[in-house]
PDB file of C-alpha atoms in Angstrom:
ATOM      1  CA  UNK R   1     126.359  92.568  71.440  1.00 29.00           C
ATOM      2  CA  UNK R   2     124.227  93.018  74.684  1.00 34.00           C
ATOM      3  CA  UNK R   3     124.438  96.726  74.338  1.00 35.00           C
ATOM      4  CA  UNK R   4     123.322  96.823  70.858  1.00 36.00           C
ATOM      5  CA  UNK R   5     120.543  94.463  71.509  1.00 39.00           C
ATOM      6  CA  UNK R   6     119.092  96.647  74.513  1.00 39.00           C
ATOM      7  CA  UNK R   7     120.056 100.057  73.192  1.00 43.00           C
ATOM      8  CA  UNK R   8     116.216 101.111  72.816  1.00 45.00           C
ATOM      9  CA  UNK R   9     115.702 102.554  76.148  1.00 46.00           C
ATOM     10  CA  UNK R  10     115.320 106.254  75.094  1.00 45.00           C
ATOM     11  CA  UNK R  11     112.368 105.632  73.017  1.00 51.00           C
ATOM     12  CA  UNK R  12     110.943 102.823  75.268  1.00 53.00           C
ATOM     13  CA  UNK R  13     110.882  99.925  72.677  1.00 57.00           C
ATOM     14  CA  UNK R  14     113.124  97.687  74.940  1.00 54.00           C
ATOM     15  CA  UNK R  15     110.974  98.494  78.108  1.00 57.00           C
ATOM     16  CA  UNK R  16     107.774  97.723  76.187  1.00 63.00           C
ATOM     17  CA  UNK R  17     108.764  94.383  74.845  1.00 62.00           C
ATOM     18  CA  UNK R  18     110.487  93.169  78.057  1.00 60.00           C
ATOM     19  CA  UNK R  19     107.667  94.314  80.268  1.00 61.00           C
ATOM     20  CA  UNK R  20     104.759  93.217  78.170  1.00 64.00           C
ATOM     21  CA  UNK R  21     105.910  89.569  78.449  1.00 70.00           C
ATOM     22  CA  UNK R  22     105.553  89.553  82.183  1.00 80.00           C
ATOM     23  CA  UNK R  23     103.406  92.678  82.919  1.00 82.00           C
ATOM     24  CA  UNK R  24     101.336  91.121  85.803  1.00 86.00           C
ATOM     25  CA  UNK R  25     104.667  90.051  87.532  1.00 88.00           C
ATOM     26  CA  UNK R  26     106.078  93.442  87.307  1.00 88.00           C
ATOM     27  CA  UNK R  27     102.984  95.164  88.313  1.00 89.00           C
ATOM     28  CA  UNK R  28     102.789  92.945  91.525  1.00 92.00           C
ATOM     29  CA  UNK R  29     106.389  93.715  92.361  1.00 92.00           C
ATOM     30  CA  UNK R  30     105.729  97.570  91.801  1.00 93.00           C
ATOM     31  CA  UNK R  31     102.660  97.204  94.159  1.00 94.00           C
ATOM     32  CA  UNK R  32     104.852  95.601  96.805  1.00 93.00           C
ATOM     33  CA  UNK R  33     107.543  98.113  96.398  1.00 95.00           C
ATOM     34  CA  UNK R  34     105.150 101.020  96.594  1.00 95.00           C
ATOM     35  CA  UNK R  35     103.230  99.470  99.652  1.00 95.00           C
ATOM     36  CA  UNK R  36     106.465  99.295 101.644  1.00 94.00           C
ATOM     37  CA  UNK R  37     108.451 102.347 100.428  1.00 94.00           C
ATOM     38  CA  UNK R  38     105.879 105.103  99.585  1.00 93.00           C
ATOM     39  CA  UNK R  39     106.378 108.280 101.533  1.00 90.00           C
ATOM     40  CA  UNK R  40     110.009 107.515 102.572  1.00 91.00           C
ATOM     41  CA  UNK R  41     113.281 108.510 101.192  1.00 89.00           C
ATOM     42  CA  UNK R  42     115.067 105.170 100.817  1.00 93.00           C
ATOM     43  CA  UNK R  43     118.400 103.819  99.457  1.00 95.00           C
ATOM     44  CA  UNK R  44     118.667 100.398  97.871  1.00 96.00           C
ATOM     45  CA  UNK R  45     120.608  97.823  96.188  1.00 97.00           C
ATOM     46  CA  UNK R  46     119.472  95.949  93.023  1.00 97.00           C
ATOM     47  CA  UNK R  47     121.471  92.774  92.294  1.00 96.00           C
ATOM     48  CA  UNK R  48     121.295  91.460  88.842  1.00 94.00           C
ATOM     49  CA  UNK R  49     119.794  94.809  87.808  1.00 93.00           C
ATOM     50  CA  UNK R  50     119.797  94.103  84.136  1.00 89.00           C
ATOM     51  CA  UNK R  51     119.000  97.301  82.210  1.00 90.00           C
ATOM     52  CA  UNK R  52     117.277  98.922  85.282  1.00 93.00           C
ATOM     53  CA  UNK R  53     114.059  97.417  85.454  1.00 92.00           C
ATOM     54  CA  UNK R  54     114.060  97.767  89.228  1.00 95.00           C
ATOM     55  CA  UNK R  55     114.674 101.537  88.731  1.00 96.00           C
ATOM     56  CA  UNK R  56     112.077 101.928  86.068  1.00 93.00           C
ATOM     57  CA  UNK R  57     109.424 100.164  88.414  1.00 94.00           C
ATOM     58  CA  UNK R  58     110.406 102.662  91.255  1.00 95.00           C
ATOM     59  CA  UNK R  59     110.079 105.719  88.925  1.00 95.00           C
ATOM     60  CA  UNK R  60     106.865 104.564  87.533  1.00 93.00           C
ATOM     61  CA  UNK R  61     105.537 104.031  91.063  1.00 94.00           C
ATOM     62  CA  UNK R  62     106.549 107.693  92.041  1.00 95.00           C
ATOM     63  CA  UNK R  63     109.022 106.472  94.762  1.00 96.00           C
ATOM     64  CA  UNK R  64     111.989 108.534  96.015  1.00 95.00           C
ATOM     65  CA  UNK R  65     115.162 106.499  96.156  1.00 96.00           C
ATOM     66  CA  UNK R  66     118.663 105.966  95.384  1.00 96.00           C
ATOM     67  CA  UNK R  67     119.083 102.691  93.891  1.00 97.00           C
ATOM     68  CA  UNK R  68     122.564 101.146  93.055  1.00 97.00           C
ATOM     69  CA  UNK R  69     122.089  98.410  90.487  1.00 97.00           C
ATOM     70  CA  UNK R  70     124.710  95.627  89.907  1.00 96.00           C
ATOM     71  CA  UNK R  71     124.707  93.846  86.440  1.00 94.00           C
ATOM     72  CA  UNK R  72     127.519  91.689  85.194  1.00 93.00           C
ATOM     73  CA  UNK R  73     126.479  91.747  81.650  1.00 89.00           C
ATOM     74  CA  UNK R  74     126.712  94.366  78.963  1.00 87.00           C
ATOM     75  CA  UNK R  75     123.179  95.488  79.826  1.00 85.00           C
ATOM     76  CA  UNK R  76     124.416  97.664  82.446  1.00 84.00           C
ATOM     77  CA  UNK R  77     125.206 100.050  79.583  1.00 89.00           C
ATOM     78  CA  UNK R  78     121.547 100.359  79.236  1.00 89.00           C
ATOM     79  CA  UNK R  79     121.115 101.188  82.914  1.00 91.00           C
ATOM     80  CA  UNK R  80     123.371 104.202  82.322  1.00 93.00           C
ATOM     81  CA  UNK R  81     120.958 105.375  79.629  1.00 92.00           C
ATOM     82  CA  UNK R  82     118.160 104.867  81.836  1.00 92.00           C
ATOM     83  CA  UNK R  83     119.884 106.610  84.641  1.00 95.00           C
ATOM     84  CA  UNK R  84     120.219 109.696  82.513  1.00 94.00           C
ATOM     85  CA  UNK R  85     116.501 109.674  81.690  1.00 93.00           C
ATOM     86  CA  UNK R  86     115.499 109.279  85.295  1.00 94.00           C
ATOM     87  CA  UNK R  87     117.702 112.227  86.352  1.00 93.00           C
ATOM     88  CA  UNK R  88     115.465 114.446  83.955  1.00 92.00           C
ATOM     89  CA  UNK R  89     111.979 113.369  85.075  1.00 89.00           C
ATOM     90  CA  UNK R  90     111.918 111.349  88.384  1.00 93.00           C
ATOM     91  CA  UNK R  91     112.850 111.063  92.044  1.00 94.00           C
ATOM     92  CA  UNK R  92     114.889 107.918  91.367  1.00 96.00           C
ATOM     93  CA  UNK R  93     118.693 108.304  91.396  1.00 97.00           C
ATOM     94  CA  UNK R  94     119.782 105.247  89.713  1.00 97.00           C
ATOM     95  CA  UNK R  95     123.443 104.183  89.945  1.00 97.00           C
ATOM     96  CA  UNK R  96     124.316 101.344  87.632  1.00 97.00           C
ATOM     97  CA  UNK R  97     127.508  99.359  88.091  1.00 96.00           C
ATOM     98  CA  UNK R  98     129.058  96.609  86.208  1.00 95.00           C
ATOM     99  CA  UNK R  99     129.521  93.697  88.390  1.00 95.00           C
ATOM    100  CA  UNK R 100     127.968  90.695  89.987  1.00 93.00           C
ATOM    101  CA  UNK R 101     126.996  89.724  93.739  1.00 94.00           C
ATOM    102  CA  UNK R 102     130.678  89.139  94.499  1.00 92.00           C
ATOM    103  CA  UNK R 103     131.742  92.651  93.298  1.00 95.00           C
ATOM    104  CA  UNK R 104     129.380  94.576  95.640  1.00 94.00           C
ATOM    105  CA  UNK R 105     131.126  97.318  97.142  1.00 92.00           C
ATOM    106  CA  UNK R 106     130.780  97.410 101.107  1.00 91.00           C
ATOM    107  CA  UNK R 107     130.112 101.260 100.687  1.00 91.00           C
ATOM    108  CA  UNK R 108     127.028 100.527  98.463  1.00 91.00           C
ATOM    109  CA  UNK R 109     125.826  98.252 101.281  1.00 89.00           C
ATOM    110  CA  UNK R 110     125.980 100.967 104.105  1.00 87.00           C
ATOM    111  CA  UNK R 111     122.648 102.448 105.201  1.00 89.00           C
ATOM    112  CA  UNK R 112     120.625 100.636 102.573  1.00 93.00           C
ATOM    113  CA  UNK R 113     116.819 100.277 103.449  1.00 94.00           C
ATOM    114  CA  UNK R 114     116.137  97.396 100.787  1.00 96.00           C
ATOM    115  CA  UNK R 115     117.693  94.914  98.534  1.00 96.00           C
ATOM    116  CA  UNK R 116     115.946  93.923  95.152  1.00 96.00           C
ATOM    117  CA  UNK R 117     116.491  90.897  92.946  1.00 95.00           C
ATOM    118  CA  UNK R 118     114.211  90.360  90.136  1.00 93.00           C
ATOM    119  CA  UNK R 119     114.360  87.271  87.989  1.00 88.00           C
ATOM    120  CA  UNK R 120     118.186  86.784  88.425  1.00 90.00           C
ATOM    121  CA  UNK R 121     118.483  84.370  91.340  1.00 91.00           C
ATOM    122  CA  UNK R 122     119.233  81.377  89.247  1.00 89.00           C
ATOM    123  CA  UNK R 123     121.967  83.277  87.111  1.00 90.00           C
ATOM    124  CA  UNK R 124     123.399  84.685  90.186  1.00 92.00           C
ATOM    125  CA  UNK R 125     123.633  81.135  91.877  1.00 92.00           C
ATOM    126  CA  UNK R 126     125.217  79.772  88.654  1.00 92.00           C
ATOM    127  CA  UNK R 127     127.782  82.657  88.514  1.00 91.00           C
ATOM    128  CA  UNK R 128     129.089  81.939  92.133  1.00 93.00           C
ATOM    129  CA  UNK R 129     129.186  78.189  91.881  1.00 93.00           C
ATOM    130  CA  UNK R 130     125.639  77.213  93.194  1.00 93.00           C
ATOM    131  CA  UNK R 131     122.685  77.482  95.442  1.00 94.00           C
ATOM    132  CA  UNK R 132     124.759  77.077  98.626  1.00 95.00           C
ATOM    133  CA  UNK R 133     127.129  79.774  97.772  1.00 95.00           C
ATOM    134  CA  UNK R 134     124.243  81.824  96.733  1.00 93.00           C
ATOM    135  CA  UNK R 135     122.626  81.463  99.857  1.00 94.00           C
ATOM    136  CA  UNK R 136     125.824  81.987 101.860  1.00 94.00           C
ATOM    137  CA  UNK R 137     126.431  85.252  99.836  1.00 93.00           C
ATOM    138  CA  UNK R 138     122.763  86.372 100.556  1.00 93.00           C
ATOM    139  CA  UNK R 139     122.948  85.692 104.370  1.00 93.00           C
ATOM    140  CA  UNK R 140     125.936  87.965 104.434  1.00 92.00           C
ATOM    141  CA  UNK R 141     124.365  90.698 102.648  1.00 92.00           C
ATOM    142  CA  UNK R 142     121.090  90.475 104.396  1.00 93.00           C
ATOM    143  CA  UNK R 143     122.975  90.401 107.726  1.00 90.00           C
ATOM    144  CA  UNK R 144     124.300  94.028 106.749  1.00 87.00           C
ATOM    145  CA  UNK R 145     120.662  95.256 106.685  1.00 90.00           C
ATOM    146  CA  UNK R 146     119.092  97.337 109.369  1.00 86.00           C
ATOM    147  CA  UNK R 147     116.131  96.036 111.452  1.00 88.00           C
ATOM    148  CA  UNK R 148     113.435  97.802 109.387  1.00 90.00           C
ATOM    149  CA  UNK R 149     114.878  96.884 105.999  1.00 93.00           C
ATOM    150  CA  UNK R 150     113.186  94.962 103.149  1.00 94.00           C
ATOM    151  CA  UNK R 151     114.287  92.185 100.732  1.00 95.00           C
ATOM    152  CA  UNK R 152     112.209  91.965  97.625  1.00 95.00           C
ATOM    153  CA  UNK R 153     113.055  88.851  95.618  1.00 93.00           C
ATOM    154  CA  UNK R 154     110.809  87.967  92.483  1.00 90.00           C
ATOM    155  CA  UNK R 155     111.683  84.992  90.574  1.00 85.00           C
TER     156      UNK R 155
END
């Protein structure tokens, strides 16, 4: 059902309806991403990536990045569609993966420059058993980041 609901990536209908509800929020996030990542070739991790909203924001900002997006729901299929689109017309390499915060592969954490969580903290916390477990896992992940890395969280 999730895949059917969000299968409009190719003609932009999903992006339009999703983005229009919170355009100001997403433009602000995009501005922060651009301010900190422009002019760099970076690698990132998007936790609770949904259908690839973070990747879309990066592409729209003209950023050069490889972004691995973890999404436990069926919307990760839409991330696969978006990844194919982005290969054709942007400098964003998006790698969607099915899974939650507990499924993050250590290889995906190596040499990353930023982590991104957009409107997913509450769902992630619920999936791991509460806020304390969420903060514990985040502390572990952030501990793997380099000194000049970024964490972008928008809730």
